[in-house]
PDB file of C-alpha atoms in Angstrom:
ATOM      1  CA  MET U   1       9.422   0.147 -33.280  1.00 92.00           C
ATOM      2  CA  LYS U   2       8.222   3.162 -35.127  1.00 96.00           C
ATOM      3  CA  THR U   3       5.022   5.045 -34.220  1.00 98.00           C
ATOM      4  CA  ARG U   4       3.982   8.743 -34.269  1.00 98.00           C
ATOM      5  CA  ILE U   5       5.166   8.844 -30.643  1.00 98.00           C
ATOM      6  CA  THR U   6       8.627   7.539 -31.216  1.00 98.00           C
ATOM      7  CA  GLU U   7       9.079  10.092 -33.976  1.00 98.00           C
ATOM      8  CA  LEU U   8       7.705  12.906 -32.041  1.00 97.00           C
ATOM      9  CA  LEU U   9       9.734  12.333 -28.969  1.00 97.00           C
ATOM     10  CA  GLY U  10      12.969  10.847 -30.616  1.00 97.00           C
ATOM     11  CA  ILE U  11      12.821   7.524 -28.645  1.00 98.00           C
ATOM     12  CA  LYS U  12      13.444   3.883 -29.585  1.00 98.00           C
ATOM     13  CA  TYR U  13      10.251   2.489 -28.015  1.00 98.00           C
ATOM     14  CA  PRO U  14       6.889   4.120 -27.581  1.00 98.00           C
ATOM     15  CA  ILE U  15       7.015   3.678 -23.770  1.00 98.00           C
ATOM     16  CA  VAL U  16       6.835   6.632 -21.548  1.00 98.00           C
ATOM     17  CA  GLN U  17       7.239   6.655 -17.688  1.00 98.00           C
ATOM     18  CA  GLY U  18       4.420   8.505 -16.107  1.00 93.00           C
ATOM     19  CA  GLY U  19       5.316  11.443 -13.810  1.00 92.00           C
ATOM     20  CA  MET U  20       4.891  10.155 -10.185  1.00 94.00           C
ATOM     21  CA  GLN U  21       4.857  12.236  -7.144  1.00 93.00           C
ATOM     22  CA  ASN U  22       7.809  11.354  -4.707  1.00 95.00           C
ATOM     23  CA  VAL U  23       8.981   8.728  -7.276  1.00 97.00           C
ATOM     24  CA  GLY U  24       9.914  10.606 -10.459  1.00 97.00           C
ATOM     25  CA  TYR U  25      13.639  11.288  -9.660  1.00 98.00           C
ATOM     26  CA  ALA U  26      16.643  11.300 -11.911  1.00 98.00           C
ATOM     27  CA  GLU U  27      17.475   7.608 -10.942  1.00 98.00           C
ATOM     28  CA  LEU U  28      14.177   6.369 -12.446  1.00 98.00           C
ATOM     29  CA  ALA U  29      13.826   8.759 -15.362  1.00 98.00           C
ATOM     30  CA  SER U  30      17.446   8.042 -16.645  1.00 98.00           C
ATOM     31  CA  ALA U  31      17.000   4.289 -16.307  1.00 98.00           C
ATOM     32  CA  VAL U  32      13.806   4.433 -18.433  1.00 98.00           C
ATOM     33  CA  SER U  33      15.403   6.665 -21.020  1.00 98.00           C
ATOM     34  CA  ASN U  34      18.578   4.512 -21.248  1.00 98.00           C
ATOM     35  CA  ALA U  35      16.467   1.510 -21.892  1.00 98.00           C
ATOM     36  CA  GLY U  36      14.837   3.161 -24.937  1.00 98.00           C
ATOM     37  CA  GLY U  37      11.692   4.813 -23.468  1.00 98.00           C
ATOM     38  CA  LEU U  38      11.069   8.297 -22.218  1.00 98.00           C
ATOM     39  CA  GLY U  39      11.724   8.869 -18.496  1.00 98.00           C
ATOM     40  CA  ILE U  40      10.012  11.602 -16.668  1.00 98.00           C
ATOM     41  CA  ILE U  41      11.166  13.770 -13.721  1.00 98.00           C
ATOM     42  CA  THR U  42       8.285  14.923 -11.575  1.00 98.00           C
ATOM     43  CA  GLY U  43       8.781  18.669 -11.272  1.00 97.00           C
ATOM     44  CA  LEU U  44       6.718  19.215  -8.174  1.00 96.00           C
ATOM     45  CA  THR U  45       8.552  16.454  -6.265  1.00 96.00           C
ATOM     46  CA  GLN U  46      11.286  19.066  -6.173  1.00 97.00           C
ATOM     47  CA  PRO U  47      10.644  21.627  -3.396  1.00 96.00           C
ATOM     48  CA  THR U  48      11.767  24.604  -5.542  1.00 97.00           C
ATOM     49  CA  PRO U  49      12.408  25.592  -9.043  1.00 98.00           C
ATOM     50  CA  GLU U  50      16.011  25.727  -8.170  1.00 98.00           C
ATOM     51  CA  ASP U  51      15.822  22.143  -6.919  1.00 98.00           C
ATOM     52  CA  LEU U  52      14.251  21.074 -10.236  1.00 98.00           C
ATOM     53  CA  ASP U  53      17.121  22.734 -11.969  1.00 98.00           C
ATOM     54  CA  LYS U  54      19.660  20.702 -10.045  1.00 98.00           C
ATOM     55  CA  GLU U  55      17.625  17.359 -10.662  1.00 98.00           C
ATOM     56  CA  ILE U  56      17.538  17.911 -14.426  1.00 98.00           C
ATOM     57  CA  LYS U  57      21.342  18.499 -14.427  1.00 98.00           C
ATOM     58  CA  ARG U  58      21.735  15.367 -12.336  1.00 98.00           C
ATOM     59  CA  CYS U  59      19.648  13.368 -14.812  1.00 98.00           C
ATOM     60  CA  LYS U  60      21.704  14.648 -17.655  1.00 98.00           C
ATOM     61  CA  GLU U  61      24.759  13.191 -16.052  1.00 98.00           C
ATOM     62  CA  MET U  62      23.036   9.760 -16.045  1.00 98.00           C
ATOM     63  CA  THR U  63      21.714   9.677 -19.505  1.00 98.00           C
ATOM     64  CA  ASP U  64      22.387  11.242 -22.958  1.00 98.00           C
ATOM     65  CA  LYS U  65      18.944  10.121 -24.187  1.00 98.00           C
ATOM     66  CA  PRO U  66      15.861  12.376 -24.198  1.00 98.00           C
ATOM     67  CA  PHE U  67      13.848  12.549 -20.979  1.00 98.00           C
ATOM     68  CA  GLY U  68      10.978  14.936 -19.882  1.00 98.00           C
ATOM     69  CA  VAL U  69       9.506  16.715 -16.879  1.00 98.00           C
ATOM     70  CA  ASN U  70       6.051  16.415 -15.420  1.00 98.00           C
ATOM     71  CA  LEU U  71       4.333  19.653 -14.365  1.00 97.00           C
ATOM     72  CA  THR U  72       1.031  18.932 -12.621  1.00 95.00           C
ATOM     73  CA  ILE U  73      -1.081  22.191 -12.384  1.00 92.00           C
ATOM     74  CA  LEU U  74      -3.549  22.015  -9.609  1.00 84.00           C
ATOM     75  CA  PRO U  75      -5.119  24.378  -7.069  1.00 70.00           C
ATOM     76  CA  THR U  76      -3.183  24.361  -3.784  1.00 71.00           C
ATOM     77  CA  ILE U  77      -3.467  25.778  -0.364  1.00 67.00           C
ATOM     78  CA  LYS U  78       0.020  27.284  -0.589  1.00 77.00           C
ATOM     79  CA  PRO U  79       0.646  28.991  -3.930  1.00 88.00           C
ATOM     80  CA  VAL U  80       3.103  27.128  -6.322  1.00 93.00           C
ATOM     81  CA  PRO U  81       5.319  29.152  -8.623  1.00 96.00           C
ATOM     82  CA  TYR U  82       4.270  27.152 -11.715  1.00 96.00           C
ATOM     83  CA  GLU U  83       5.736  29.604 -14.059  1.00 96.00           C
ATOM     84  CA  GLU U  84       9.211  29.528 -12.493  1.00 97.00           C
ATOM     85  CA  TYR U  85       9.038  25.711 -12.831  1.00 98.00           C
ATOM     86  CA  ALA U  86       8.084  25.948 -16.416  1.00 97.00           C
ATOM     87  CA  ARG U  87      11.028  28.361 -17.061  1.00 98.00           C
ATOM     88  CA  VAL U  88      13.495  25.921 -15.492  1.00 98.00           C
ATOM     89  CA  ILE U  89      12.130  23.296 -17.984  1.00 98.00           C
ATOM     90  CA  CYS U  90      12.634  25.629 -20.926  1.00 98.00           C
ATOM     91  CA  GLU U  91      16.016  26.939 -19.834  1.00 98.00           C
ATOM     92  CA  ASN U  92      17.312  23.332 -19.566  1.00 98.00           C
ATOM     93  CA  ASN U  93      16.233  22.566 -23.104  1.00 97.00           C
ATOM     94  CA  ILE U  94      13.933  19.795 -22.003  1.00 98.00           C
ATOM     95  CA  PRO U  95      12.379  18.278 -25.136  1.00 97.00           C
ATOM     96  CA  VAL U  96       9.003  17.329 -23.757  1.00 98.00           C
ATOM     97  CA  VAL U  97       6.989  18.336 -20.746  1.00 98.00           C
ATOM     98  CA  GLU U  98       4.015  16.145 -19.400  1.00 98.00           C
ATOM     99  CA  THR U  99       1.362  18.434 -18.136  1.00 97.00           C
ATOM    100  CA  ALA U 100      -1.706  17.301 -15.973  1.00 95.00           C
ATOM    101  CA  GLY U 101      -4.382  18.748 -13.788  1.00 91.00           C
ATOM    102  CA  ARG U 102      -5.563  22.016 -15.251  1.00 90.00           C
ATOM    103  CA  ASN U 103      -5.539  23.217 -18.941  1.00 92.00           C
ATOM    104  CA  PRO U 104      -1.950  23.915 -19.975  1.00 95.00           C
ATOM    105  CA  GLU U 105      -3.124  26.770 -22.300  1.00 96.00           C
ATOM    106  CA  PRO U 106      -1.541  29.636 -20.107  1.00 95.00           C
ATOM    107  CA  PHE U 107       1.799  28.027 -20.342  1.00 96.00           C
ATOM    108  CA  MET U 108       1.693  27.057 -24.058  1.00 97.00           C
ATOM    109  CA  PRO U 109       3.464  30.348 -25.458  1.00 97.00           C
ATOM    110  CA  LEU U 110       6.340  29.701 -23.062  1.00 97.00           C
ATOM    111  CA  PHE U 111       6.717  26.124 -24.019  1.00 98.00           C
ATOM    112  CA  GLU U 112       6.332  26.745 -27.718  1.00 97.00           C
ATOM    113  CA  GLY U 113       8.750  29.563 -27.700  1.00 97.00           C
ATOM    114  CA  ALA U 114      11.451  27.176 -26.208  1.00 97.00           C
ATOM    115  CA  GLY U 115      10.596  24.383 -28.568  1.00 97.00           C
ATOM    116  CA  VAL U 116       9.197  22.175 -25.704  1.00 98.00           C
ATOM    117  CA  LYS U 117       6.627  19.542 -26.839  1.00 98.00           C
ATOM    118  CA  VAL U 118       3.646  19.359 -24.583  1.00 98.00           C
ATOM    119  CA  VAL U 119       2.037  16.018 -23.835  1.00 98.00           C
ATOM    120  CA  HIS U 120      -1.161  16.690 -21.648  1.00 98.00           C
ATOM    121  CA  LYS U 121      -2.631  13.949 -19.559  1.00 97.00           C
ATOM    122  CA  CYS U 122      -6.432  13.650 -19.872  1.00 96.00           C
ATOM    123  CA  THR U 123      -9.143  11.424 -18.353  1.00 96.00           C
ATOM    124  CA  SER U 124     -11.938  12.098 -20.863  1.00 97.00           C
ATOM    125  CA  VAL U 125     -12.305  12.579 -24.724  1.00 98.00           C
ATOM    126  CA  ARG U 126     -13.659  16.171 -24.132  1.00 97.00           C
ATOM    127  CA  HIS U 127     -10.503  17.115 -22.296  1.00 97.00           C
ATOM    128  CA  ALA U 128      -8.273  15.533 -24.835  1.00 98.00           C
ATOM    129  CA  LEU U 129     -10.153  17.622 -27.578  1.00 98.00           C
ATOM    130  CA  LYS U 130      -9.564  20.784 -25.626  1.00 97.00           C
ATOM    131  CA  ALA U 131      -5.853  19.950 -25.222  1.00 97.00           C
ATOM    132  CA  GLU U 132      -5.573  19.444 -28.991  1.00 98.00           C
ATOM    133  CA  LYS U 133      -7.288  22.646 -29.671  1.00 98.00           C
ATOM    134  CA  VAL U 134      -4.875  24.789 -27.492  1.00 97.00           C
ATOM    135  CA  GLY U 135      -1.968  23.183 -29.470  1.00 97.00           C
ATOM    136  CA  VAL U 136      -0.345  20.361 -27.498  1.00 98.00           C
ATOM    137  CA  ALA U 137       1.750  18.064 -29.500  1.00 98.00           C
ATOM    138  CA  ALA U 138       0.207  14.845 -28.050  1.00 98.00           C
ATOM    139  CA  VAL U 139      -2.112  13.583 -25.246  1.00 98.00           C
ATOM    140  CA  SER U 140      -1.904  10.804 -22.762  1.00 98.00           C
ATOM    141  CA  VAL U 141      -5.400   9.433 -22.211  1.00 98.00           C
ATOM    142  CA  ASP U 142      -5.775   8.036 -18.710  1.00 97.00           C
ATOM    143  CA  GLY U 143      -8.347   5.311 -18.252  1.00 97.00           C
ATOM    144  CA  PHE U 144     -10.336   4.574 -15.056  1.00 97.00           C
ATOM    145  CA  GLU U 145      -7.814   1.843 -14.294  1.00 97.00           C
ATOM    146  CA  CYS U 146      -4.949   4.230 -13.441  1.00 96.00           C
ATOM    147  CA  ALA U 147      -3.291   4.904 -10.253  1.00 96.00           C
ATOM    148  CA  GLY U 148      -3.708   8.610  -8.915  1.00 94.00           C
ATOM    149  CA  HIS U 149      -6.490  10.725 -10.265  1.00 93.00           C
ATOM    150  CA  PRO U 150      -8.759   8.918 -12.907  1.00 94.00           C
ATOM    151  CA  GLY U 151     -11.306  11.717 -13.184  1.00 94.00           C
ATOM    152  CA  GLU U 152     -15.056  11.291 -12.402  1.00 95.00           C
ATOM    153  CA  ASP U 153     -16.308   9.648 -15.510  1.00 96.00           C
ATOM    154  CA  ASP U 154     -15.191   6.032 -14.704  1.00 97.00           C
ATOM    155  CA  ILE U 155     -14.526   5.019 -18.359  1.00 97.00           C
ATOM    156  CA  PRO U 156     -11.920   2.153 -18.827  1.00 97.00           C
ATOM    157  CA  ASN U 157      -9.451   2.143 -21.670  1.00 98.00           C
ATOM    158  CA  LEU U 158     -11.310  -0.428 -23.655  1.00 98.00           C
ATOM    159  CA  VAL U 159     -13.816   2.116 -24.492  1.00 98.00           C
ATOM    160  CA  LEU U 160     -11.958   5.394 -23.785  1.00 98.00           C
ATOM    161  CA  LEU U 161      -9.011   4.783 -26.110  1.00 98.00           C
ATOM    162  CA  PRO U 162     -11.065   4.065 -29.272  1.00 98.00           C
ATOM    163  CA  ALA U 163     -13.429   6.874 -28.480  1.00 98.00           C
ATOM    164  CA  ALA U 164     -10.528   9.251 -28.226  1.00 98.00           C
ATOM    165  CA  ALA U 165      -8.788   7.890 -31.299  1.00 98.00           C
ATOM    166  CA  ARG U 166     -11.945   8.308 -33.409  1.00 98.00           C
ATOM    167  CA  VAL U 167     -11.826  12.206 -32.996  1.00 98.00           C
ATOM    168  CA  LEU U 168      -8.270  13.220 -32.261  1.00 98.00           C
ATOM    169  CA  LYS U 169      -5.768  14.144 -35.098  1.00 98.00           C
ATOM    170  CA  ILE U 170      -2.624  14.389 -32.729  1.00 98.00           C
ATOM    171  CA  PRO U 171      -0.716  11.248 -31.362  1.00 98.00           C
ATOM    172  CA  MET U 172      -2.204   9.602 -28.281  1.00 98.00           C
ATOM    173  CA  LEU U 173      -0.420   7.627 -25.463  1.00 98.00           C
ATOM    174  CA  ALA U 174      -2.585   4.990 -23.693  1.00 98.00           C
ATOM    175  CA  SER U 175      -2.133   5.420 -19.973  1.00 98.00           C
ATOM    176  CA  GLY U 176      -3.713   3.588 -16.952  1.00 97.00           C
ATOM    177  CA  GLY U 177      -3.688  -0.120 -16.012  1.00 97.00           C
ATOM    178  CA  ILE U 178      -0.864  -1.074 -18.520  1.00 98.00           C
ATOM    179  CA  GLY U 179       2.118  -3.287 -17.544  1.00 98.00           C
ATOM    180  CA  THR U 180       2.504  -6.092 -20.118  1.00 98.00           C
ATOM    181  CA  GLY U 181       3.269  -6.387 -23.880  1.00 98.00           C
ATOM    182  CA  ALA U 182      -0.025  -7.898 -24.674  1.00 98.00           C
ATOM    183  CA  GLN U 183      -1.674  -4.903 -23.199  1.00 98.00           C
ATOM    184  CA  MET U 184       0.526  -2.649 -25.315  1.00 98.00           C
ATOM    185  CA  ALA U 185      -0.426  -4.532 -28.466  1.00 98.00           C
ATOM    186  CA  ALA U 186      -4.119  -4.104 -27.423  1.00 98.00           C
ATOM    187  CA  CYS U 187      -3.643  -0.358 -26.859  1.00 98.00           C
ATOM    188  CA  LEU U 188      -2.022   0.015 -30.248  1.00 98.00           C
ATOM    189  CA  ALA U 189      -4.808  -1.991 -31.811  1.00 98.00           C
ATOM    190  CA  LEU U 190      -7.266   0.596 -30.184  1.00 98.00           C
ATOM    191  CA  GLY U 191      -5.661   3.589 -31.754  1.00 98.00           C
ATOM    192  CA  ALA U 192      -2.898   4.541 -29.324  1.00 98.00           C
ATOM    193  CA  ASP U 193       0.601   5.406 -30.660  1.00 98.00           C
ATOM    194  CA  GLY U 194       2.321   4.296 -27.484  1.00 98.00           C
ATOM    195  CA  ILE U 195       1.793   3.605 -23.733  1.00 98.00           C
ATOM    196  CA  ASN U 196       2.489   5.372 -20.511  1.00 98.00           C
ATOM    197  CA  MET U 197       3.120   3.508 -17.267  1.00 98.00           C
ATOM    198  CA  GLY U 198       3.490   4.478 -13.757  1.00 97.00           C
ATOM    199  CA  THR U 199       2.760   1.557 -11.475  1.00 98.00           C
ATOM    200  CA  ARG U 200       4.905  -0.866 -13.585  1.00 98.00           C
ATOM    201  CA  PHE U 201       7.822   1.464 -13.212  1.00 98.00           C
ATOM    202  CA  LEU U 202       7.173   1.986  -9.445  1.00 98.00           C
ATOM    203  CA  ALA U 203       7.835  -1.805  -9.173  1.00 98.00           C
ATOM    204  CA  SER U 204      11.272  -1.594 -10.675  1.00 98.00           C
ATOM    205  CA  ARG U 205      14.766  -1.964  -9.279  1.00 98.00           C
ATOM    206  CA  GLU U 206      15.639   1.656  -9.872  1.00 98.00           C
ATOM    207  CA  ALA U 207      12.418   3.137  -8.571  1.00 98.00           C
ATOM    208  CA  PRO U 208      13.604   5.199  -5.473  1.00 97.00           C
ATOM    209  CA  VAL U 209      11.196   3.825  -2.995  1.00 97.00           C
ATOM    210  CA  HIS U 210      11.516   1.268  -0.303  1.00 98.00           C
ATOM    211  CA  GLU U 211      11.657  -2.408  -1.404  1.00 97.00           C
ATOM    212  CA  ASN U 212       8.651  -3.172   0.938  1.00 98.00           C
ATOM    213  CA  MET U 213       6.432  -1.075  -1.466  1.00 98.00           C
ATOM    214  CA  LYS U 214       7.755  -2.928  -4.590  1.00 98.00           C
ATOM    215  CA  ARG U 215       7.139  -6.278  -2.766  1.00 98.00           C
ATOM    216  CA  ALA U 216       3.619  -5.185  -1.660  1.00 98.00           C
ATOM    217  CA  ILE U 217       2.768  -4.336  -5.307  1.00 98.00           C
ATOM    218  CA  ALA U 218       4.212  -7.698  -6.532  1.00 98.00           C
ATOM    219  CA  GLU U 219       2.089  -9.631  -3.908  1.00 98.00           C
ATOM    220  CA  ALA U 220      -1.083  -7.588  -4.473  1.00 98.00           C
ATOM    221  CA  SER U 221      -4.075  -8.562  -6.759  1.00 98.00           C
ATOM    222  CA  GLU U 222      -6.121  -6.184  -8.957  1.00 98.00           C
ATOM    223  CA  LEU U 223      -8.600  -6.090  -5.958  1.00 98.00           C
ATOM    224  CA  ASP U 224      -5.998  -4.395  -3.739  1.00 98.00           C
ATOM    225  CA  THR U 225      -6.551  -0.592  -4.554  1.00 98.00           C
ATOM    226  CA  ALA U 226      -8.985   1.738  -3.091  1.00 98.00           C
ATOM    227  CA  LEU U 227     -10.903   4.859  -4.473  1.00 98.00           C
ATOM    228  CA  ILE U 228     -10.799   7.749  -2.100  1.00 97.00           C
ATOM    229  CA  PHE U 229     -12.007  11.294  -2.267  1.00 97.00           C
ATOM    230  CA  ARG U 230     -15.044  10.191  -4.388  1.00 96.00           C
ATOM    231  CA  PRO U 231     -17.585  12.243  -2.188  1.00 96.00           C
ATOM    232  CA  LEU U 232     -15.407  15.198  -2.728  1.00 95.00           C
ATOM    233  CA  LYS U 233     -15.384  14.884  -6.650  1.00 94.00           C
ATOM    234  CA  ASN U 234     -11.475  14.496  -6.582  1.00 93.00           C
ATOM    235  CA  THR U 235     -11.359  10.720  -6.779  1.00 96.00           C
ATOM    236  CA  ALA U 236      -7.782   9.104  -6.369  1.00 96.00           C
ATOM    237  CA  ARG U 237      -6.792   5.497  -6.644  1.00 98.00           C
ATOM    238  CA  VAL U 238      -4.298   4.313  -4.077  1.00 98.00           C
ATOM    239  CA  PHE U 239      -2.949   1.186  -2.561  1.00 98.00           C
ATOM    240  CA  LYS U 240      -5.504  -0.434  -0.297  1.00 98.00           C
ATOM    241  CA  ASN U 241      -3.754  -0.244   3.074  1.00 98.00           C
ATOM    242  CA  ALA U 242      -5.109   0.538   6.588  1.00 98.00           C
ATOM    243  CA  VAL U 243      -5.170   4.270   5.936  1.00 98.00           C
ATOM    244  CA  ALA U 244      -7.102   3.989   2.702  1.00 98.00           C
ATOM    245  CA  THR U 245      -9.556   1.738   4.300  1.00 98.00           C
ATOM    246  CA  ARG U 246     -10.074   4.144   7.275  1.00 98.00           C
ATOM    247  CA  VAL U 247     -10.691   7.033   4.823  1.00 98.00           C
ATOM    248  CA  ASN U 248     -13.347   5.017   2.995  1.00 98.00           C
ATOM    249  CA  GLU U 249     -15.054   4.238   6.247  1.00 98.00           C
ATOM    250  CA  ILE U 250     -15.094   8.060   7.286  1.00 98.00           C
ATOM    251  CA  GLU U 251     -16.492   8.717   3.794  1.00 97.00           C
ATOM    252  CA  ARG U 252     -19.297   6.245   4.249  1.00 97.00           C
ATOM    253  CA  GLU U 253     -20.130   7.347   7.849  1.00 96.00           C
ATOM    254  CA  LYS U 254     -20.327  11.146   6.798  1.00 96.00           C
ATOM    255  CA  GLY U 255     -22.169  10.550   3.593  1.00 95.00           C
ATOM    256  CA  GLN U 256     -23.342  13.810   2.042  1.00 93.00           C
ATOM    257  CA  ASP U 257     -21.809  15.751   4.920  1.00 95.00           C
ATOM    258  CA  MET U 258     -18.294  14.583   4.074  1.00 97.00           C
ATOM    259  CA  LYS U 259     -15.593  17.258   4.207  1.00 96.00           C
ATOM    260  CA  PHE U 260     -11.919  17.036   3.527  1.00 95.00           C
ATOM    261  CA  GLU U 261     -11.174  18.346   7.053  1.00 95.00           C
ATOM    262  CA  TYR U 262     -12.273  14.976   8.300  1.00 97.00           C
ATOM    263  CA  ILE U 263      -9.478  13.046   6.754  1.00 97.00           C
ATOM    264  CA  VAL U 264      -6.829  15.695   6.124  1.00 95.00           C
ATOM    265  CA  ASP U 265      -4.565  14.308   8.816  1.00 95.00           C
ATOM    266  CA  LEU U 266      -4.814  10.655   7.330  1.00 96.00           C
ATOM    267  CA  VAL U 267      -4.021  11.621   3.908  1.00 95.00           C
ATOM    268  CA  ALA U 268      -1.203  14.241   4.536  1.00 93.00           C
ATOM    269  CA  GLY U 269       1.308  14.144   1.681  1.00 91.00           C
ATOM    270  CA  VAL U 270       4.295  14.119   4.063  1.00 94.00           C
ATOM    271  CA  LYS U 271       3.004  10.980   5.582  1.00 96.00           C
ATOM    272  CA  GLY U 272       2.745   9.294   2.108  1.00 95.00           C
ATOM    273  CA  LYS U 273       6.196  10.482   1.176  1.00 95.00           C
ATOM    274  CA  ALA U 274       7.672   9.233   4.333  1.00 97.00           C
ATOM    275  CA  ALA U 275       6.043   5.849   3.910  1.00 97.00           C
ATOM    276  CA  LEU U 276       7.687   5.391   0.557  1.00 97.00           C
ATOM    277  CA  THR U 277      10.941   6.061   2.048  1.00 96.00           C
ATOM    278  CA  SER U 278      10.610   4.087   5.290  1.00 97.00           C
ATOM    279  CA  GLY U 279       8.779   1.209   3.753  1.00 97.00           C
ATOM    280  CA  GLU U 280       5.871   1.386   6.258  1.00 97.00           C
ATOM    281  CA  ILE U 281       2.956   0.074   4.049  1.00 98.00           C
ATOM    282  CA  ASP U 282       0.380   1.667   6.414  1.00 97.00           C
ATOM    283  CA  GLY U 283       2.429   4.831   7.090  1.00 97.00           C
ATOM    284  CA  GLY U 284       0.276   7.014   4.709  1.00 97.00           C
ATOM    285  CA  ILE U 285      -1.471   7.125   1.450  1.00 97.00           C
ATOM    286  CA  TRP U 286       0.446   6.149  -1.643  1.00 97.00           C
ATOM    287  CA  THR U 287      -0.774   5.473  -5.175  1.00 96.00           C
ATOM    288  CA  SER U 288      -0.945   2.143  -7.227  1.00 97.00           C
ATOM    289  CA  GLY U 289      -2.930   1.100 -10.000  1.00 97.00           C
ATOM    290  CA  ILE U 290      -5.026  -2.067 -10.595  1.00 98.00           C
ATOM    291  CA  VAL U 291      -2.228  -3.245 -12.996  1.00 98.00           C
ATOM    292  CA  GLN U 292      -0.559  -4.495  -9.817  1.00 98.00           C
ATOM    293  CA  GLY U 293      -2.649  -7.662 -10.227  1.00 98.00           C
ATOM    294  CA  LEU U 294      -0.406  -8.343 -13.254  1.00 98.00           C
ATOM    295  CA  ILE U 295       2.921  -7.553 -11.713  1.00 98.00           C
ATOM    296  CA  ASP U 296       4.871 -10.331  -9.667  1.00 97.00           C
ATOM    297  CA  SER U 297       8.367  -9.025  -9.657  1.00 97.00           C
ATOM    298  CA  TYR U 298      10.328  -5.808  -9.750  1.00 97.00           C
ATOM    299  CA  PRO U 299      13.253  -6.187 -12.191  1.00 98.00           C
ATOM    300  CA  SER U 300      15.346  -3.309 -13.851  1.00 98.00           C
ATOM    301  CA  CYS U 301      13.664  -0.824 -16.159  1.00 98.00           C
ATOM    302  CA  ALA U 302      15.627  -2.249 -19.127  1.00 98.00           C
ATOM    303  CA  GLU U 303      14.262  -5.722 -18.301  1.00 98.00           C
ATOM    304  CA  ILE U 304      10.700  -4.337 -18.016  1.00 98.00           C
ATOM    305  CA  ILE U 305      10.857  -2.545 -21.284  1.00 98.00           C
ATOM    306  CA  ASP U 306      12.591  -5.498 -23.179  1.00 98.00           C
ATOM    307  CA  ASP U 307      10.006  -7.800 -21.969  1.00 98.00           C
ATOM    308  CA  ILE U 308       7.091  -5.597 -22.875  1.00 98.00           C
ATOM    309  CA  ILE U 309       8.309  -5.101 -26.383  1.00 98.00           C
ATOM    310  CA  SER U 310       9.253  -8.738 -26.830  1.00 98.00           C
ATOM    311  CA  GLU U 311       5.632  -9.693 -25.741  1.00 98.00           C
ATOM    312  CA  CYS U 312       4.032  -7.058 -27.684  1.00 98.00           C
ATOM    313  CA  VAL U 313       5.776  -8.045 -30.942  1.00 97.00           C
ATOM    314  CA  GLY U 314       5.146 -11.764 -30.175  1.00 97.00           C
ATOM    315  CA  THR U 315       1.412 -11.058 -29.547  1.00 97.00           C
ATOM    316  CA  VAL U 316       1.049  -9.303 -32.916  1.00 95.00           C
ATOM    317  CA  ASN U 317       3.222 -11.597 -35.038  1.00 95.00           C
ATOM    318  CA  GLN U 318       2.313 -14.962 -33.449  1.00 92.00           C
ATOM    319  CA  ARG U 319      -1.082 -15.038 -31.380  1.00 92.00           C
ATOM    320  CA  LEU U 320      -2.940 -12.523 -33.597  1.00 93.00           C
ATOM    321  CA  ALA U 321      -1.346 -13.347 -36.948  1.00 90.00           C
ATOM    322  CA  GLY U 322      -1.971 -17.102 -36.248  1.00 89.00           C
ATOM    323  CA  MET U 323      -5.636 -16.510 -35.928  1.00 91.00           C
ATOM    324  CA  LEU U 324      -5.733 -15.291 -39.458  1.00 88.00           C
ATOM    325  CA  ALA U 325      -4.072 -18.275 -40.872  1.00 72.00           C
ATOM    326  CA  GLU U 326      -6.152 -20.223 -43.304  1.00 64.00           C
TER     327      GLU U 326
END
């Protein structure tokens, strides 16, 4: 398959694994890359820049295909040495970095100087245009369906993708709520040059999380996610478990007086990370998108990509082409 994304990233299929906190390790990234997509190591899952350097080297031992690193730039209580992480990415000759959160402009000279292509994740057309203006190579446009942070505009991909494609000149990945080949065909029809998937790869054989989480995703419906932090203007879509339900209850009870301190113990990142490892579904907050309603198994990354490409091609060549037959 040939699109602007496959040519830009040097990959066989225009399928990118999203950077997922506490999930994007070398095992998953290498599996996606070996299957013809672009695997992504999540930079800040590694405690220090030195640890990221080790993880990148470990991934290189597991694949000779291109893979990238996610660098999510957000305000934090404890300062994060973002520039040191960025330098590790450059020093390891990583071909592409997926940036998210804040504007990547401060880091563009460093990445451009090292020949690193920047793909910036955006949740709105205005942010995508801004990213294009500062010189990123491509954008990953994240619809309201996505896991993690969907922004505050609540625009789903059926509208967001064509709205962005109408004004962007650089390649665009469709992200959020995607897990099937028919959806991939739809995204390409709406103007995308490829797809980015997180939850679909979370429910894969190689994802380094407990099988209980994968089973929970496979058994869940599209109704089994929760939006938390909405009153704080920092919305996050997570798996609807007992913790997320309690957070929503507190948010409703506090109303306009809601403060992060009321839920900080419930949503602690260390609890979510521990839950992914222990398999305790209600052990903490962990992210999953509404695409879980379309997922009923957790095969290998190679099987996932093969099935998606086969269904995408079949959708275009058979179902859609058949509708045009006289």
